[in-house]
Tab-separated table of C-alpha atoms and ligand atoms in Angstrom:
chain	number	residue	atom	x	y	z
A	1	UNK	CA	289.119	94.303	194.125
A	2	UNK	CA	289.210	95.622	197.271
A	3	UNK	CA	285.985	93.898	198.708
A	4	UNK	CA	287.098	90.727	197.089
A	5	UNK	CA	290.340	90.950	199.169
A	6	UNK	CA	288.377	92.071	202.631
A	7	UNK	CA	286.100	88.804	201.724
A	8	UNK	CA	288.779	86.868	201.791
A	9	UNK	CA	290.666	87.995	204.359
A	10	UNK	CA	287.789	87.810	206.602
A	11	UNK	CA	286.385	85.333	205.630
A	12	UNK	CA	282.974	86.761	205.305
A	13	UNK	CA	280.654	84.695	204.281
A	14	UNK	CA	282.228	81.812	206.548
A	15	UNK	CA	281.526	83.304	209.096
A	16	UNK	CA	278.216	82.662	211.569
A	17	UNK	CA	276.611	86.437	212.412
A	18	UNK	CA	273.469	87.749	213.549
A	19	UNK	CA	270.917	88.440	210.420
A	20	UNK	CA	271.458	92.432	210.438
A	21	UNK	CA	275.074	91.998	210.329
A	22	UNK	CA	274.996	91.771	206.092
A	23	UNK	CA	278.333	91.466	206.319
A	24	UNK	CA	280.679	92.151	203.315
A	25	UNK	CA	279.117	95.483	200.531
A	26	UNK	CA	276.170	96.712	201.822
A	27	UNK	CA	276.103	99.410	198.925
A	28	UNK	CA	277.970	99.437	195.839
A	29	UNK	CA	279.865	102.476	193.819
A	30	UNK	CA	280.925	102.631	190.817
A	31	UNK	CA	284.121	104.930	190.785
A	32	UNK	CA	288.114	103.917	191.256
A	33	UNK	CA	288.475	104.024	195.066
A	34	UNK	CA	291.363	105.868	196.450
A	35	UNK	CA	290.779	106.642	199.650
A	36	UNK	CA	288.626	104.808	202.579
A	37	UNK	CA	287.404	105.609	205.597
A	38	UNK	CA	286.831	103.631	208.549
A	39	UNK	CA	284.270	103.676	211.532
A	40	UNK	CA	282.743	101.740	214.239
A	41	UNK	CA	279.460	102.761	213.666
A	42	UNK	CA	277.267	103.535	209.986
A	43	UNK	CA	275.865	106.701	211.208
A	44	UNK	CA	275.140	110.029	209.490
A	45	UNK	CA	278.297	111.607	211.331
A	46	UNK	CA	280.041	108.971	209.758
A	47	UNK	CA	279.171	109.578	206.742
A	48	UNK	CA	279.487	112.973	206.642
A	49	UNK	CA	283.000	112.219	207.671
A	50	UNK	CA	283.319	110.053	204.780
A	51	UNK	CA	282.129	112.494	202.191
A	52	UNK	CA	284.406	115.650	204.145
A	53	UNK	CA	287.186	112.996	203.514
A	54	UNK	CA	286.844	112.303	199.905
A	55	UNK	CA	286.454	108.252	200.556
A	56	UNK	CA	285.249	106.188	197.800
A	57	UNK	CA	284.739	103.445	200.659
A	58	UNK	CA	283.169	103.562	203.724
A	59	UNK	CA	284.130	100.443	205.771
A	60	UNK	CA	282.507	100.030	209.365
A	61	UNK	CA	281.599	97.156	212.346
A	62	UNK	CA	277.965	98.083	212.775
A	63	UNK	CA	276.512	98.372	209.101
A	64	UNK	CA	273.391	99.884	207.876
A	65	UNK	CA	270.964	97.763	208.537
A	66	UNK	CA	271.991	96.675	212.458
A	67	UNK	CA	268.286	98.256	213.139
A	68	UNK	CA	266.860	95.901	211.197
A	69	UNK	CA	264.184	96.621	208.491
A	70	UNK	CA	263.548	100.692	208.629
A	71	UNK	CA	261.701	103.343	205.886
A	72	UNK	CA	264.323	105.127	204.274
A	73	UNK	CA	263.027	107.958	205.492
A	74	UNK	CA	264.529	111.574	207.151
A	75	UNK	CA	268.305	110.966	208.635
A	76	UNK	CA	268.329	107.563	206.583
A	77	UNK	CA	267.119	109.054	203.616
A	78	UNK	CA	269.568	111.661	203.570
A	79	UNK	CA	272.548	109.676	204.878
A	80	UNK	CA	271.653	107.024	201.632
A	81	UNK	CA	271.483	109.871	198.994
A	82	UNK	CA	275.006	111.717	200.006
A	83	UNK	CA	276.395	107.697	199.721
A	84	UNK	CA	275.299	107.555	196.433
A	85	UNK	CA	275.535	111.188	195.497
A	86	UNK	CA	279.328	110.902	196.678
A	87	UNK	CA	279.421	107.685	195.131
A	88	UNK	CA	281.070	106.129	198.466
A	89	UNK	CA	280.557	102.421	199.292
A	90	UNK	CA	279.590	100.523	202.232
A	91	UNK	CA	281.137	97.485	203.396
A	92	UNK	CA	280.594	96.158	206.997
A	93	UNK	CA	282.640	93.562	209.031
A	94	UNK	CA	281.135	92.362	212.304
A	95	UNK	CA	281.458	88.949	213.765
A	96	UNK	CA	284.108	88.431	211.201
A	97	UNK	CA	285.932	91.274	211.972
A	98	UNK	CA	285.629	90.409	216.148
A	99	UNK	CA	287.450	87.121	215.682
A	100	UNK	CA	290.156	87.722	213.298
A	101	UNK	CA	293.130	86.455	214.829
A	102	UNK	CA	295.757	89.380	213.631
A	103	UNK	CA	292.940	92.423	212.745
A	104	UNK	CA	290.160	91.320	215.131
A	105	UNK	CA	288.941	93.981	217.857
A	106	UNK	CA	289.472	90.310	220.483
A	107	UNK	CA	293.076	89.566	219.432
A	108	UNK	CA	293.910	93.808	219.396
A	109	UNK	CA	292.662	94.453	222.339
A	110	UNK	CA	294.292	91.502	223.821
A	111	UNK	CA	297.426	93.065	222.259
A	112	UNK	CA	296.970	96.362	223.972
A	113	UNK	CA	296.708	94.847	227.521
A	114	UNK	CA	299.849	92.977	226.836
A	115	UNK	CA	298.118	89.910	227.136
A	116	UNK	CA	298.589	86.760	225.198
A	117	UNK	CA	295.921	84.455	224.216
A	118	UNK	CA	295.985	80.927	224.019
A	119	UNK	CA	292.459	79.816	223.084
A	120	UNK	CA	288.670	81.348	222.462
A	121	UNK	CA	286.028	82.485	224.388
A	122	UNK	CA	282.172	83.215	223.573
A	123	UNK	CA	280.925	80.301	221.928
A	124	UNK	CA	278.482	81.710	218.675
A	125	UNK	CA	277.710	78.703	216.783
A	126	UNK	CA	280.735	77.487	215.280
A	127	UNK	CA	282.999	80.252	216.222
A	128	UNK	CA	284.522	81.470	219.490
A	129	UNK	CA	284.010	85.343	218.856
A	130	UNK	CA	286.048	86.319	222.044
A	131	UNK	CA	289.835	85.315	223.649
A	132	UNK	CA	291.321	83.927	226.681
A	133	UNK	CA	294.469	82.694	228.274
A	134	UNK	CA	296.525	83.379	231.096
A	135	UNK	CA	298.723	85.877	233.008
A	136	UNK	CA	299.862	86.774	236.795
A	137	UNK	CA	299.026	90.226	236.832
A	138	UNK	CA	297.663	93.137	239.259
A	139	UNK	CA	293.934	93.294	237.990
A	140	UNK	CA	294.326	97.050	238.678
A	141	UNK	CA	297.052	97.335	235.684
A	142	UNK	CA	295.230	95.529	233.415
A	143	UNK	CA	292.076	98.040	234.899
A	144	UNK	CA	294.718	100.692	234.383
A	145	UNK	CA	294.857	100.072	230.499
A	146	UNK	CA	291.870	99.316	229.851
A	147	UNK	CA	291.070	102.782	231.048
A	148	UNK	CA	293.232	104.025	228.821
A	149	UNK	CA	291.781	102.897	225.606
A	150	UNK	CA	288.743	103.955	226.870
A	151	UNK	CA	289.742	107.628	227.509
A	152	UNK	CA	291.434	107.369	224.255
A	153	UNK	CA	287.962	107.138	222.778
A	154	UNK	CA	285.807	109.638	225.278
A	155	UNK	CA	284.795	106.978	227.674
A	156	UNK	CA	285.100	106.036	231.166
A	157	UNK	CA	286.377	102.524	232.246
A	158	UNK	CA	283.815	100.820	234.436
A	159	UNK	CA	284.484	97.626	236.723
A	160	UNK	CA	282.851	95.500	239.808
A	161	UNK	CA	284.374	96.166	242.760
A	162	UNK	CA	287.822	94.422	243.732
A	163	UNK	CA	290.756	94.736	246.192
A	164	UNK	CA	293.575	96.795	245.506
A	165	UNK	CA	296.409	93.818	245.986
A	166	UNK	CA	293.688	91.079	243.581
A	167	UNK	CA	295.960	89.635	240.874
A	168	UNK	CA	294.471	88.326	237.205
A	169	UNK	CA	295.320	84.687	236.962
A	170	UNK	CA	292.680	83.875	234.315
A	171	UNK	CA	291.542	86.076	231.520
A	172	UNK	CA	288.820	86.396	228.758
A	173	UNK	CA	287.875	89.384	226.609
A	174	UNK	CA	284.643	89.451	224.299
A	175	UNK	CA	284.852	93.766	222.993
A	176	UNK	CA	281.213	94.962	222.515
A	177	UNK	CA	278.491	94.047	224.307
A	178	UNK	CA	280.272	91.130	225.649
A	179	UNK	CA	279.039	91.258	228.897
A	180	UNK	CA	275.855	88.744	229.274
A	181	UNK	CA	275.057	85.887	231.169
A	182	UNK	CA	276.046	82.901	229.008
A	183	UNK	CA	279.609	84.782	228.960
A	184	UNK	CA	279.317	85.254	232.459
A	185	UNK	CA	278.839	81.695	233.021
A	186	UNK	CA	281.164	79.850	230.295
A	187	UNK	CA	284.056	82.063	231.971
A	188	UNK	CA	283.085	80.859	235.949
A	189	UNK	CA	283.005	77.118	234.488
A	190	UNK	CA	286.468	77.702	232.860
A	191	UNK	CA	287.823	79.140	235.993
A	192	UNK	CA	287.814	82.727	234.415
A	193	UNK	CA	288.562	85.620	236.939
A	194	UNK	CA	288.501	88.485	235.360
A	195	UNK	CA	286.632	89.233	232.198
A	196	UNK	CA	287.354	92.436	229.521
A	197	UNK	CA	284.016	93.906	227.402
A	198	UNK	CA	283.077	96.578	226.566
A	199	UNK	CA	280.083	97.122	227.872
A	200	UNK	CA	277.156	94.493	229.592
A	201	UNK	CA	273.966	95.466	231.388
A	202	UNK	CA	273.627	96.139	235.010
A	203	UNK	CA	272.641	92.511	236.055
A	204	UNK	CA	276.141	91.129	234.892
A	205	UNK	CA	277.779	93.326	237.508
A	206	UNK	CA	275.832	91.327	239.946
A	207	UNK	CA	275.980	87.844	239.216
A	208	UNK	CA	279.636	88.315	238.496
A	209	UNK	CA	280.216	89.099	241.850
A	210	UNK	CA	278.381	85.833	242.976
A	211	UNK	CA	280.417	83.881	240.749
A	212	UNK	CA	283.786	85.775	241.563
A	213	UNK	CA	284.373	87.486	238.529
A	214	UNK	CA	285.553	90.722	237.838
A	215	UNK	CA	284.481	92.609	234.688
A	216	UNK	CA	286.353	95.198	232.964
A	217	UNK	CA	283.746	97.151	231.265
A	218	UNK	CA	286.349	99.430	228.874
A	219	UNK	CA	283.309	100.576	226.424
A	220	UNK	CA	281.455	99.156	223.761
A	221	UNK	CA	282.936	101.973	220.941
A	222	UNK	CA	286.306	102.130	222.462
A	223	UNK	CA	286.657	98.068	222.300
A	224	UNK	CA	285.886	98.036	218.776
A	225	UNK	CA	287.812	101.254	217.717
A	226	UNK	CA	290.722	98.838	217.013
A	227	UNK	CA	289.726	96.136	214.174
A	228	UNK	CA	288.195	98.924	211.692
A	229	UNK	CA	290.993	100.970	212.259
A	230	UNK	CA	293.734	98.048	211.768
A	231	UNK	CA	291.480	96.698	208.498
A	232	UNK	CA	291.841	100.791	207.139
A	233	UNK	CA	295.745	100.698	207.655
A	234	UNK	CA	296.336	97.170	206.104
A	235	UNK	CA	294.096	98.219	203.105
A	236	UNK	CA	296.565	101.405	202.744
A	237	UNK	CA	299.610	99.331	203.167
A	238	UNK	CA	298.133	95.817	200.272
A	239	UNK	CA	296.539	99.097	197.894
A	240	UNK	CA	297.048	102.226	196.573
A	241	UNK	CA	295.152	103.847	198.628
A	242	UNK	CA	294.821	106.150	202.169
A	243	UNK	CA	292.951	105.553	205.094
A	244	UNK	CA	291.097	107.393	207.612
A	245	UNK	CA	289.496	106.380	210.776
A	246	UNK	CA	286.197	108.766	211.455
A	247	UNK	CA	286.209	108.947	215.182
A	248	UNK	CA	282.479	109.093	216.234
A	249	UNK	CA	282.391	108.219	220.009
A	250	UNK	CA	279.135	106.732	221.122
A	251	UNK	CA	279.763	107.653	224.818
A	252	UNK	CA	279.143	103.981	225.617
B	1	ZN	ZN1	279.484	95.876	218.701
């Protein structure tokens, strides 16, 4: 019942991802779930903090398989066999759970800034993962929040340089590893000036500059703390059931 109404709500299997995503149950239980937890990352931290939290459901962005094909083996072995021994269930939301409009980590974060959006950003086949639209603010304020969220999470807001008295006209955010050169370049043809990730490797700090961008690098965890967390509460509010969000900080 309660994957049934994530699929839905998410629209999971409508929604483009990369192939390691396997969005939607990644492992089954078999028990009456009363109690979920939520995390950004499947880890074994996070699943001890399932297990030390009595969830029958362990829902999270990054899923099992985001290495890709792996032996079960050592920390995946054992991580597998307290799932099953604690009969907890998986279930993972990523691109799905980026562009949801009211639980997405985009529109949230976006929400937390106090800005507004007004259309997409990020074009992934036949979605726009990110979100953009327009303000008159003091890039340093917006800097100032997003520093915030990532203190919040144990992480340290990074950004190009800018002056003190630059204002944020135009705005896109993409949370995660938004921070790439096709981003970089859809937000200088659409007049972008200041862009909001999480995190982006070193060469997008340097062609933003050339293109007159700013990026807000506010961290990769800490930008995507917000849609598992949101999915956990609305599940406690639509169900019988309690929520938990298992705070694993990557550092990044
Ligand atoms: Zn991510």
């Amino acid at each position: 019942m309660l994957a049934g109404f994530l699929n839905e709500t998410l629209d999971v299997y409508g929604i483009p991802d990369y192939p390691n995503a396997v969005n939607g149950v990644q492992l089954a239980n078999v028990g009456e779930i009363t109690r979920v937890a939520a995390a950004v990352d499947f880890s074994s931290a996070t699943v001890d903090g399932a297990v030390k939290a009595g969830a029958r459901l362990l829902i999270v962005h990054h899923g099992m398989f985001w290495s890709g094909v792996q032996p079960i083996t050592a920390h995946r072995h054992e991580r597998l066999r307290a799932l099953i021994a604690n009969d907890i269930a998986v279930y993972s939301a990523h691109l799905p759970l980026d562009v949801h409009p009211e639980l997405g980590n985009n529109a949230l974060l976006a929400r937390r800034l106090g800005l507004e959006p007004s259309s997409g950003f990020f074009r992934y086949q036949t979605i726009d993962v990110g979100v953009s639209g327009e303000c008159d603010l003091a890039t340093k304020v917006l800097a100032e929040k997003a520093g915030d969220l990532a203190a919040q999470f144990r992480g340290t807001l990074v950004t190009t340089p800018f002056e003190p008295d630059r204002r944020t006209k135009r705005w896109a955010i993409c949370t995660g590893s938004g921070a790439d050169l096709k981003s970089l370049q859809e937000a200088a043809r659409r007049g972008i000036d200041t862009l909001i990730v999480g995190e982006g490797p070193h060469h997008t700090a340097v062609e933003a500059r050339e293109l007159g961008i700013v990026v807000l690098y506010a961290g990769h965890y800490a930008t995507e703390t917000l849609g598992v967390r949101a999915l956990g509460e609305l599940l406690a509010k639509q169900f019988d059931v309690s929520a938990t969000f298992i705070d694993v900080p990557s550092g990044l």
